mmCIF file of C-alpha atoms in Angstrom:
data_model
loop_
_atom_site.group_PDB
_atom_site.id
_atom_site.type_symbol
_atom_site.label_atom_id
_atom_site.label_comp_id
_atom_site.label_asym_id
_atom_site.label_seq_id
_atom_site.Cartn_x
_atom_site.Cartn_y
_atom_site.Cartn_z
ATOM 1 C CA UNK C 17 -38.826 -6.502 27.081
ATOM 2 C CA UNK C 18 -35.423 -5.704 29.827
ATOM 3 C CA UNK C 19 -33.941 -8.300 27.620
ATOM 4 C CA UNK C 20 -34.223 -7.152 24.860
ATOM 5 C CA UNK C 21 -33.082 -3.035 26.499
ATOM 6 C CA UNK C 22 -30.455 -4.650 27.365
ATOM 7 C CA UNK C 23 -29.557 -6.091 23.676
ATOM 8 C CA UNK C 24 -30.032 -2.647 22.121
ATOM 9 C CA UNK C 25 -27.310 -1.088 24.820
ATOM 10 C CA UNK C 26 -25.006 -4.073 24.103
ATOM 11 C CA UNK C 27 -25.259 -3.443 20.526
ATOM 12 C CA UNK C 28 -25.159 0.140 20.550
ATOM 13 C CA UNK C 29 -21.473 -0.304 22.507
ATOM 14 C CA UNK C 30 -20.419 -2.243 19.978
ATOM 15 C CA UNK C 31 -21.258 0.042 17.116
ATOM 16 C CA UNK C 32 -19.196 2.348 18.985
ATOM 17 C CA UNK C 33 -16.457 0.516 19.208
ATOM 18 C CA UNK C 34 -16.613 -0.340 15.446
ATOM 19 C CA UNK C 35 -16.974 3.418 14.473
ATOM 20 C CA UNK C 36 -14.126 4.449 16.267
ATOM 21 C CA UNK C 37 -12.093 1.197 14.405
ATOM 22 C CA UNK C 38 -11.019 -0.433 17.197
ATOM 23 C CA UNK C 39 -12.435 -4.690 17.953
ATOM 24 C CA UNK C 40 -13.308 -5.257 21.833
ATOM 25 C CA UNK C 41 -11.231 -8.100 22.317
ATOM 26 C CA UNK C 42 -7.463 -7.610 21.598
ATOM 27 C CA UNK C 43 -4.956 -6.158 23.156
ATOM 28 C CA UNK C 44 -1.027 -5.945 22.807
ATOM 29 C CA UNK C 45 1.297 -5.928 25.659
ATOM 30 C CA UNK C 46 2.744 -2.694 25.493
ATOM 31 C CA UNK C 47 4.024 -2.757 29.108
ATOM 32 C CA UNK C 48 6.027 -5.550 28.003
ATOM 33 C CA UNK C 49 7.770 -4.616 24.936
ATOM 34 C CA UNK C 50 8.736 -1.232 26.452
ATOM 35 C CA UNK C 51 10.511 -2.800 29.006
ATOM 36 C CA UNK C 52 12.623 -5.096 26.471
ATOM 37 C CA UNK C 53 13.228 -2.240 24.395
ATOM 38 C CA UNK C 54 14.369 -0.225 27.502
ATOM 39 C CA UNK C 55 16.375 -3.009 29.249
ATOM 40 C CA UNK C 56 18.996 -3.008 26.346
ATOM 41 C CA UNK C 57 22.643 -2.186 26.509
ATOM 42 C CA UNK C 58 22.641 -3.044 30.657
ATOM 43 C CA UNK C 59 19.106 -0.728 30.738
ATOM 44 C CA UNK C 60 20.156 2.024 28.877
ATOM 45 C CA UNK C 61 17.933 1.560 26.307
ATOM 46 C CA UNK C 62 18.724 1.804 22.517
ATOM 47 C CA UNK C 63 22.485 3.536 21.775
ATOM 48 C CA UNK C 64 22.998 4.989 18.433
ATOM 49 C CA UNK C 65 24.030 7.903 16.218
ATOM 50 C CA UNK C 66 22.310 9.068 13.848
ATOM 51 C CA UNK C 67 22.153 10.464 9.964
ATOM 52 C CA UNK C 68 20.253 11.425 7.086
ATOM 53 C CA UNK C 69 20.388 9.741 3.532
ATOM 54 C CA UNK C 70 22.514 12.368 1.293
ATOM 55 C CA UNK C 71 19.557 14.077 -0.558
ATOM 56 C CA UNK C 72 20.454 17.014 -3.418
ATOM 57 C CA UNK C 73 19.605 19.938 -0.338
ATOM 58 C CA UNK C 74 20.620 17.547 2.815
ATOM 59 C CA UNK C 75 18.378 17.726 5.624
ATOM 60 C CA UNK C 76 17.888 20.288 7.151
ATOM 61 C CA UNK C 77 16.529 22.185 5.069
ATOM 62 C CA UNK C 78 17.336 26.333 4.832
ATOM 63 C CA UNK C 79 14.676 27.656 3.062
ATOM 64 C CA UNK C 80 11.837 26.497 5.583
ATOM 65 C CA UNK C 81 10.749 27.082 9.086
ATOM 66 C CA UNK C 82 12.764 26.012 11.615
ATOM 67 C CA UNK C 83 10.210 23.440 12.846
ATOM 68 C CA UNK C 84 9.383 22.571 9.587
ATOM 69 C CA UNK C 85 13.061 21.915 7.995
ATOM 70 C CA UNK C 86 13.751 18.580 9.149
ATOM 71 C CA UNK C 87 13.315 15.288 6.934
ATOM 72 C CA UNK C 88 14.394 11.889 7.783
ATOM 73 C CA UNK C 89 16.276 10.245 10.007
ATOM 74 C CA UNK C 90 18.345 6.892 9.680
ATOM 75 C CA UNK C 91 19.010 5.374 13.478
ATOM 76 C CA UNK C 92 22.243 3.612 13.172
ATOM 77 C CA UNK C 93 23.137 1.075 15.899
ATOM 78 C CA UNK C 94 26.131 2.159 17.970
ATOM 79 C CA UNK C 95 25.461 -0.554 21.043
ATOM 80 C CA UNK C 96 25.747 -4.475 21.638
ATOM 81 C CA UNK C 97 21.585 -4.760 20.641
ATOM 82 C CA UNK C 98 19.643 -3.026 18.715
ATOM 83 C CA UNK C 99 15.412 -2.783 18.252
ATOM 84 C CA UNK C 100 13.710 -5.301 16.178
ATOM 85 C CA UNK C 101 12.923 -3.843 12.593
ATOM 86 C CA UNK C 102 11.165 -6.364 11.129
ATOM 87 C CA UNK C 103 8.145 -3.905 10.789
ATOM 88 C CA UNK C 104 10.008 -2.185 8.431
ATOM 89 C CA UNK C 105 9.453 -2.360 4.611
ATOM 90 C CA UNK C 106 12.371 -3.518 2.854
ATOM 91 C CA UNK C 107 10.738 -3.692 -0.809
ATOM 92 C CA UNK C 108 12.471 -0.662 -2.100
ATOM 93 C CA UNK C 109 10.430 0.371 -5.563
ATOM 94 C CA UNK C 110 11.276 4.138 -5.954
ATOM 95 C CA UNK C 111 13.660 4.323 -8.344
ATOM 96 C CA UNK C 112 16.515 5.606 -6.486
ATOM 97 C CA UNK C 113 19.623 4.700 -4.251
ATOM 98 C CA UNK C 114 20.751 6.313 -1.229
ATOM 99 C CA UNK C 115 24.070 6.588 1.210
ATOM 100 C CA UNK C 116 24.339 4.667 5.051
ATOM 101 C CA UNK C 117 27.423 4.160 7.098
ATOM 102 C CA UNK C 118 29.482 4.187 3.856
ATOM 103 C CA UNK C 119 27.110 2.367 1.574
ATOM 104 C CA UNK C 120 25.133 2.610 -1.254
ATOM 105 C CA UNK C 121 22.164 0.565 -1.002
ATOM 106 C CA UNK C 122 18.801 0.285 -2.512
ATOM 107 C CA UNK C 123 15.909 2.331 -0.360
ATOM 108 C CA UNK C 124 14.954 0.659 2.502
ATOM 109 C CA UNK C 125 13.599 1.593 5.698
ATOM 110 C CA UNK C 126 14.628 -0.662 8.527
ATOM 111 C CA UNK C 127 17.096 -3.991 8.609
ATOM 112 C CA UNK C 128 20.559 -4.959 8.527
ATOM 113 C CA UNK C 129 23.049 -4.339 5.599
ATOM 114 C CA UNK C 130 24.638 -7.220 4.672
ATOM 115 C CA UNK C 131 27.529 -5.327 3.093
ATOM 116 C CA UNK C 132 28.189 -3.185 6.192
ATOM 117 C CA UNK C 133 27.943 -5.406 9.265
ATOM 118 C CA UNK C 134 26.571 -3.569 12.770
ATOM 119 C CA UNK C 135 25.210 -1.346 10.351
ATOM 120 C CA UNK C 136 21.356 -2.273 12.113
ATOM 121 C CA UNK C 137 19.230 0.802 11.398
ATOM 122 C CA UNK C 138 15.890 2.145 11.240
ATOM 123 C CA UNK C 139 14.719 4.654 9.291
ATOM 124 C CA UNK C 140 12.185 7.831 11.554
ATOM 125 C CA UNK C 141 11.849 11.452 12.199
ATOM 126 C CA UNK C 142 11.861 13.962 15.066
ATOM 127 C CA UNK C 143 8.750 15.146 16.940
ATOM 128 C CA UNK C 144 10.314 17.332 19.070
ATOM 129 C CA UNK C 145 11.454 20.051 16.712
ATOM 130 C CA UNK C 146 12.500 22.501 19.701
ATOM 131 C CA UNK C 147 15.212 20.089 20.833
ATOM 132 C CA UNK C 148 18.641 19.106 19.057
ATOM 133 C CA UNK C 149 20.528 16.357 18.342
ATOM 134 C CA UNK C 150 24.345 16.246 17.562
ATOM 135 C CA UNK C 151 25.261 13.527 14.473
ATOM 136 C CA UNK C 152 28.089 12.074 15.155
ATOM 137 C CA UNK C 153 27.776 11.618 19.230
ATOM 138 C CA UNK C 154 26.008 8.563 20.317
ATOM 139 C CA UNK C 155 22.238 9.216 22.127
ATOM 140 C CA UNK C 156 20.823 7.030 24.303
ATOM 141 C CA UNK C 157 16.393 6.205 23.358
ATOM 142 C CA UNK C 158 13.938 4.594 25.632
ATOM 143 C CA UNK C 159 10.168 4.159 24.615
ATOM 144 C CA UNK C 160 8.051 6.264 26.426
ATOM 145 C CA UNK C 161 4.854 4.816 27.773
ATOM 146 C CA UNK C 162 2.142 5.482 30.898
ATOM 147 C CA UNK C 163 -1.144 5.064 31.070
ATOM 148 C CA UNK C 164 -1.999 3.849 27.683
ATOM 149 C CA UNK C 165 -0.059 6.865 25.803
ATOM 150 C CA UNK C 166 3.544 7.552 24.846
ATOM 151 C CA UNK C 167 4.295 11.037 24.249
ATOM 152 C CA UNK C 168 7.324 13.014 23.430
ATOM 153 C CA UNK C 169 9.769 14.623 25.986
ATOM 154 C CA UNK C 170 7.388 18.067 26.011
ATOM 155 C CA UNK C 171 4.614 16.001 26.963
ATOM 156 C CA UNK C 172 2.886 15.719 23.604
ATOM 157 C CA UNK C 173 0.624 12.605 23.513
ATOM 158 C CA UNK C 174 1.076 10.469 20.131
ATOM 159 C CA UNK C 175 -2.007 10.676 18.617
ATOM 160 C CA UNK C 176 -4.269 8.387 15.968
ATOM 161 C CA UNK C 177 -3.385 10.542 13.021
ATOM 162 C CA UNK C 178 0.073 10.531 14.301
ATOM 163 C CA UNK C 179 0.362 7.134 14.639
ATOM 164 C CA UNK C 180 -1.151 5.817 11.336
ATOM 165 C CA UNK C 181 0.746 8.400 8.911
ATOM 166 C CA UNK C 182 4.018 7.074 10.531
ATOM 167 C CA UNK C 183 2.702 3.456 10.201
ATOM 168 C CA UNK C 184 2.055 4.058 6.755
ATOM 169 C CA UNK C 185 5.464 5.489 6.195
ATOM 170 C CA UNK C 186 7.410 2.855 7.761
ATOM 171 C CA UNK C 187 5.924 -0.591 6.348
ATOM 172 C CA UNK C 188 5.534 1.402 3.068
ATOM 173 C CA UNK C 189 1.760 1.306 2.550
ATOM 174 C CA UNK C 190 1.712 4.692 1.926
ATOM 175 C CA UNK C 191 1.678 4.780 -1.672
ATOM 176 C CA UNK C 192 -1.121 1.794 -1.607
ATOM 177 C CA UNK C 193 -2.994 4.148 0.561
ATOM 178 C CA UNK C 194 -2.868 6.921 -1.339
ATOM 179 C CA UNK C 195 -3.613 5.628 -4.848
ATOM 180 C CA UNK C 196 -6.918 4.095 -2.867
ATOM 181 C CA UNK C 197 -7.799 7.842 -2.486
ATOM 182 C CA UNK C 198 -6.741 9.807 -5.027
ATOM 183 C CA UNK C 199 -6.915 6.993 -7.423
ATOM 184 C CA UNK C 200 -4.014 5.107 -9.920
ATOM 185 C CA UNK C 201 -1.062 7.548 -10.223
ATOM 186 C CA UNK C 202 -2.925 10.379 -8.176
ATOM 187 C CA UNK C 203 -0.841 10.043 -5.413
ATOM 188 C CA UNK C 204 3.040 10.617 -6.460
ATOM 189 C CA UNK C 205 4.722 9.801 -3.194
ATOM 190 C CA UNK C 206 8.143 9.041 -3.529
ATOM 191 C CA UNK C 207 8.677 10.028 -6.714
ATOM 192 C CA UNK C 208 10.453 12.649 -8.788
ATOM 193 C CA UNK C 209 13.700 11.186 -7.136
ATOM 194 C CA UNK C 210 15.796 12.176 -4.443
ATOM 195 C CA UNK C 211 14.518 15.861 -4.173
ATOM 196 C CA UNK C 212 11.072 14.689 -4.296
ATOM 197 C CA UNK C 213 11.176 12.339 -1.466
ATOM 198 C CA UNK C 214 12.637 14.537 0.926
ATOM 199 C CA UNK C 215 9.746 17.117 0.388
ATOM 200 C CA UNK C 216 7.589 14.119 0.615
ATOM 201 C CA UNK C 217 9.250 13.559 3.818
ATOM 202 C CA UNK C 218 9.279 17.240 4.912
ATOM 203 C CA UNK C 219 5.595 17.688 4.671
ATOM 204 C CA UNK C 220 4.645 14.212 5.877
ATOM 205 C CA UNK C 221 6.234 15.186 9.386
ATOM 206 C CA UNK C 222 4.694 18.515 9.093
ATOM 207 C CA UNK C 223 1.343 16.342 9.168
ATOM 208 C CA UNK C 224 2.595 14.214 12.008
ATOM 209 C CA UNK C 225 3.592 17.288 14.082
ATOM 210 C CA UNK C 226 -0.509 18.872 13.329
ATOM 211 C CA UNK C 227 -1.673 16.133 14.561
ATOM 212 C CA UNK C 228 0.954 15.966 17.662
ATOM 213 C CA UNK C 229 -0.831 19.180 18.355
ATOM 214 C CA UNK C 230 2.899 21.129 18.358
ATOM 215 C CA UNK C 231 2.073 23.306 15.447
ATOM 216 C CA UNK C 232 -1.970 24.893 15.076
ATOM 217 C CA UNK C 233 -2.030 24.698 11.402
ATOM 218 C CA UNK C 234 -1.374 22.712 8.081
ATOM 219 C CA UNK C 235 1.026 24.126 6.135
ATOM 220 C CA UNK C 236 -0.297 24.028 2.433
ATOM 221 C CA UNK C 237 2.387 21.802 1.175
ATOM 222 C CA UNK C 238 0.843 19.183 3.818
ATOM 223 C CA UNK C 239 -2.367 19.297 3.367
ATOM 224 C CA UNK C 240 -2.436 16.468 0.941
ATOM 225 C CA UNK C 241 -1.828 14.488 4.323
ATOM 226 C CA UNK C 242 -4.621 15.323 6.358
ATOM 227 C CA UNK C 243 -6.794 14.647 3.244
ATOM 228 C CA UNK C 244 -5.658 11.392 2.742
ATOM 229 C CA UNK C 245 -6.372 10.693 6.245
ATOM 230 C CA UNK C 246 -9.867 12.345 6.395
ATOM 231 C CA UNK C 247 -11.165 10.754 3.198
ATOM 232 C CA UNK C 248 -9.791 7.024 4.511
ATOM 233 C CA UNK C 249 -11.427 7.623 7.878
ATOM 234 C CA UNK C 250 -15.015 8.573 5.457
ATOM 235 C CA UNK C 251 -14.254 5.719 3.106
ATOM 236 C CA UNK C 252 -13.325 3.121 5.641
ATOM 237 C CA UNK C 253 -14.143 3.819 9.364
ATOM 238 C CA UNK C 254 -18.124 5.039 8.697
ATOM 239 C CA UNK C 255 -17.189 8.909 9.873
ATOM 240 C CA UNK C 256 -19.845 11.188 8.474
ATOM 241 C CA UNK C 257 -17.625 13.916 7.002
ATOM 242 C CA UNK C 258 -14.248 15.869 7.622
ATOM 243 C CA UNK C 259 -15.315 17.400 10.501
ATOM 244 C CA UNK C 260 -15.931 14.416 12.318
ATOM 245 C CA UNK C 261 -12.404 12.433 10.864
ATOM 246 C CA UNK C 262 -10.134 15.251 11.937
ATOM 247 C CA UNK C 263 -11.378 14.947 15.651
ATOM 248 C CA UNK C 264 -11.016 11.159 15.171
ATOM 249 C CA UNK C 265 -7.551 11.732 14.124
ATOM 250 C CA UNK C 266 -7.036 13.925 17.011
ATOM 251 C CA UNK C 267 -7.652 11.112 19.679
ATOM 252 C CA UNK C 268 -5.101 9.954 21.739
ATOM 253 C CA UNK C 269 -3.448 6.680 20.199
ATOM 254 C CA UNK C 270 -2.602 4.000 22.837
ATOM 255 C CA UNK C 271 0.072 1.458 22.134
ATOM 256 C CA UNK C 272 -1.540 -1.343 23.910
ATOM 257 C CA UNK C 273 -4.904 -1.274 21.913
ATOM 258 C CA UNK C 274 -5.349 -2.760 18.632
ATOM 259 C CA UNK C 275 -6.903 -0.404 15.643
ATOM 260 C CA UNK C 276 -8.070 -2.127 12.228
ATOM 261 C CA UNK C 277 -5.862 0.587 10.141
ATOM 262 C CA UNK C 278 -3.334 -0.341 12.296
ATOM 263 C CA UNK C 279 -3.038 -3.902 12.362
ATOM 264 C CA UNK C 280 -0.564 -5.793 14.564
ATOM 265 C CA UNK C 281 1.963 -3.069 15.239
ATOM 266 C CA UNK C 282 2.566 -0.623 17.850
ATOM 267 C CA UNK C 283 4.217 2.946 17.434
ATOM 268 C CA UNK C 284 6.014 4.368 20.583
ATOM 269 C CA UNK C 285 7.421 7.991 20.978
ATOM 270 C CA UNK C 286 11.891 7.113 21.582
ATOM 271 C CA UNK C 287 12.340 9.600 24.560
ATOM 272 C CA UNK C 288 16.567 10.617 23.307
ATOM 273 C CA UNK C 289 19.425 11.521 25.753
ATOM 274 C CA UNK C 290 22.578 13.266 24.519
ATOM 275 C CA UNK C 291 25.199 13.910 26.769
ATOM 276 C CA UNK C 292 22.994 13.600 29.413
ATOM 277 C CA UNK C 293 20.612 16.168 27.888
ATOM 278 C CA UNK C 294 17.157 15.606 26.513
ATOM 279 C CA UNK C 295 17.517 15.349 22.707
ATOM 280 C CA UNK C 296 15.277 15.059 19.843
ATOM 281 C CA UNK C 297 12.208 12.663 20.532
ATOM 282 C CA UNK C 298 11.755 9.911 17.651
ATOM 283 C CA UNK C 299 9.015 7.497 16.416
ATOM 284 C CA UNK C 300 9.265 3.541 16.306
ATOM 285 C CA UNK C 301 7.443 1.028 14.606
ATOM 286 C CA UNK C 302 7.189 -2.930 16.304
ATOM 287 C CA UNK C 303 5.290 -5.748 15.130
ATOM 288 C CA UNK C 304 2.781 -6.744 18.132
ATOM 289 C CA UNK C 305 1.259 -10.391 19.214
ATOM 290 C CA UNK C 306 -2.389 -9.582 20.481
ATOM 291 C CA UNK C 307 -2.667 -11.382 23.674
ATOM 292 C CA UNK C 308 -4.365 -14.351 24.104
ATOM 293 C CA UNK C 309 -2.458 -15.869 20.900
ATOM 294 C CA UNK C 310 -3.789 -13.650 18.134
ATOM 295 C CA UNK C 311 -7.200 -15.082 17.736
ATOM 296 C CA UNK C 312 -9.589 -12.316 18.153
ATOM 297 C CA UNK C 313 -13.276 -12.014 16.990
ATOM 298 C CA UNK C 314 -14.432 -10.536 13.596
ATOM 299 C CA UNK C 315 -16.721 -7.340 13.810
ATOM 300 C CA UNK C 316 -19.482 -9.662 12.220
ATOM 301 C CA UNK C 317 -18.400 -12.334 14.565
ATOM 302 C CA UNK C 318 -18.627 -10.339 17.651
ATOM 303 C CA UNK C 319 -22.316 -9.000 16.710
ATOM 304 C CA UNK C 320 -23.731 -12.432 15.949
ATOM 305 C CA UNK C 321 -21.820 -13.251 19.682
ATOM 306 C CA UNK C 322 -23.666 -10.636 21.261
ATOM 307 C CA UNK C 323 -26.518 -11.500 19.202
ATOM 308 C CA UNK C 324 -26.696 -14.682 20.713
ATOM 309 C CA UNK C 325 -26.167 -13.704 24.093
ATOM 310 C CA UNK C 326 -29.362 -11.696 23.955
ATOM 311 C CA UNK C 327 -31.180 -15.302 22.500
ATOM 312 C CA UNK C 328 -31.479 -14.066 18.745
ATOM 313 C CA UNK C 329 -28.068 -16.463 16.995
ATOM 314 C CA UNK C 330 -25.646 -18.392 17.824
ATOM 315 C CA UNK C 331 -21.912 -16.828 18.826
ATOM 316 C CA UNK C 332 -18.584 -18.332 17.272
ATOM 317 C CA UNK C 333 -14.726 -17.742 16.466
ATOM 318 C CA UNK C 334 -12.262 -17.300 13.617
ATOM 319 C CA UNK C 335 -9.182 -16.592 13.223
ATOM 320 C CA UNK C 336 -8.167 -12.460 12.922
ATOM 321 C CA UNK C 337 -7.634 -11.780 9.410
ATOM 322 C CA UNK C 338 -5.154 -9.017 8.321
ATOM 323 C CA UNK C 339 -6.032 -5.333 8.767
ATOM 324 C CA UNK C 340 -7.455 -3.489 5.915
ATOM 325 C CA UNK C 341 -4.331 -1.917 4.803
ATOM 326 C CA UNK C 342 -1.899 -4.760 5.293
#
């Protein structure tokens, strides 16, 4: 009868884990790829300038908020390294062209142009809307990380709902995402051209910075943002309604943990230094090895473990297959 108390607790631990979409058994070493990231350029972390792509209105924007007018940002390598982008999606696929250092090129988010060499760039926004940053004068950017959070310069933790719109955004599985809610061609990210990806942009980060906890409300235009979020958390991580999602998406997101809707990346808050000011925090994107080699157990896996450990079935391994979204 203990034994089988015992069971029931076990189990009920690892429904909790499940619900909250997180496996028990892998981890990334953030610790690690901080300090390579950081430990660039003799330790001064990543050097660059920085840009926007040459939309119609040209970021900012005038005719919103102040914390609300900035779109995109393109970090452009000014130093001897730069970060790894290969988390970046290069695919292109919405219709248009835009301008960096000098060339036009198809949309991407992250890479090298070929036609532009030391042209290494990745493609983010600020979350630190109270700060500035000057184009044109090169800023230094080290990832910010402690205690299983990175936060932003004002002390703003990176949150799950934080983390995963970004994510979305910068391996461009946002649109795949969003057609999964609202259904084929109910989702129109990206399109309507230039114009309409920069308000895309706009009110995406207006969704990041809710969730960063920096402004206490969603503006209208972002709402669409928080739904998608709430209805994948319902659809996909077993929350009971919106209530429940948007205090999921509220949690604290920790760089060293692996997340299902995450899949094998980390996102780190880029503390910025300009002219040996603080500057304009950024978010980054790297692809992440789970320790141990990248074998971790299943969800079904992992029950029929613990299963067996209480004397009921038999326990094995398989390989990790990709996240649901990748």
């Amino acid at each position: 009868m203990k034994r089988m108390i015992v069971c029931c607790a076990v189990l009920t631990a690892v429904a909790g884990l499940f619900s909250a979409g997180k496996p028990a058994f892998a981890d990334f070493d953030a610790a690690q790829a901080v300090s390579e990231f950081n430990s660039m350029n003799n330790g001064r972390g990543l050097v660059f300038d920085h840009t926007s792509p040459e939309y119609p209105t040209y970021s900012p924007r005038t005719d919103l908020p102040p914390l609300l007018a900035a779109g995109e940002v393109w970090v452009q390598n000014r130093g001897t390294q730069f970060a790894n982008t290969s988390a970046y999606g290069r695919s292109g696929g919405y219709g248009y062209r835009v301008n960096m250092a000098g060339v036009t090129r198809d949309d991407t988010w992250g890479g090298v142009n070929p036609a532009a060499p030391g042209s290494e760039y990745f493609s983010t926004f600020c979350v630190s809307p109270n700060r500035t940053t000057t184009r044109g004068v090169n800023a230094t950017g080290t990832l910010n990380y402690s205690n299983g959070q990175t936060k932003t310069s004002d002390g703003n933790a990176l949150t799950l709902g934080a983390a995963f719109l970004y994510k979305m955004y910068a391996t461009e599985q946002i649109n795949s995402v969003g057609q999964e809610i609202y259904g084929q061609g109910g989702f129109m990210w990206g399109e309507g051209g230039l114009a309409g990806r920069e308000s895309d942009i706009i009110w995406l980060r207006a969704a990041v910075l809710y969730y960063l906890g920096i402004i206490d409300d969603v503006p209208s235009n972002a709402s669409g943002y928080t739904y998608l979020l709430n209805q994948y958390a319902i659809r996909n991580l077993g929350l009971s309604d919106i209530t429940e999602a948007n205090a999921f998406w509220m949690q604290t997101y920790d760089p060293s943990a692996y997340y299902d809707f995450i899949g094998d990346y980390s996102i780190f808050v880029m503390n910025v230094t300009q002219n040996g000011a603080t500057a304009q925090d950024l978010l980054y994107i790297t692809p992440m090895t789970p320790l141990g080699g990248g074998s971790t157990p299943e969800p079904g896996i992992l029950l029929l473990w613990t299963l067996g450990s209480c004397g009921l079935a038999g326990w094995g391994w398989k390989r990790k297959q990709k996240a649901s979204l990748s």
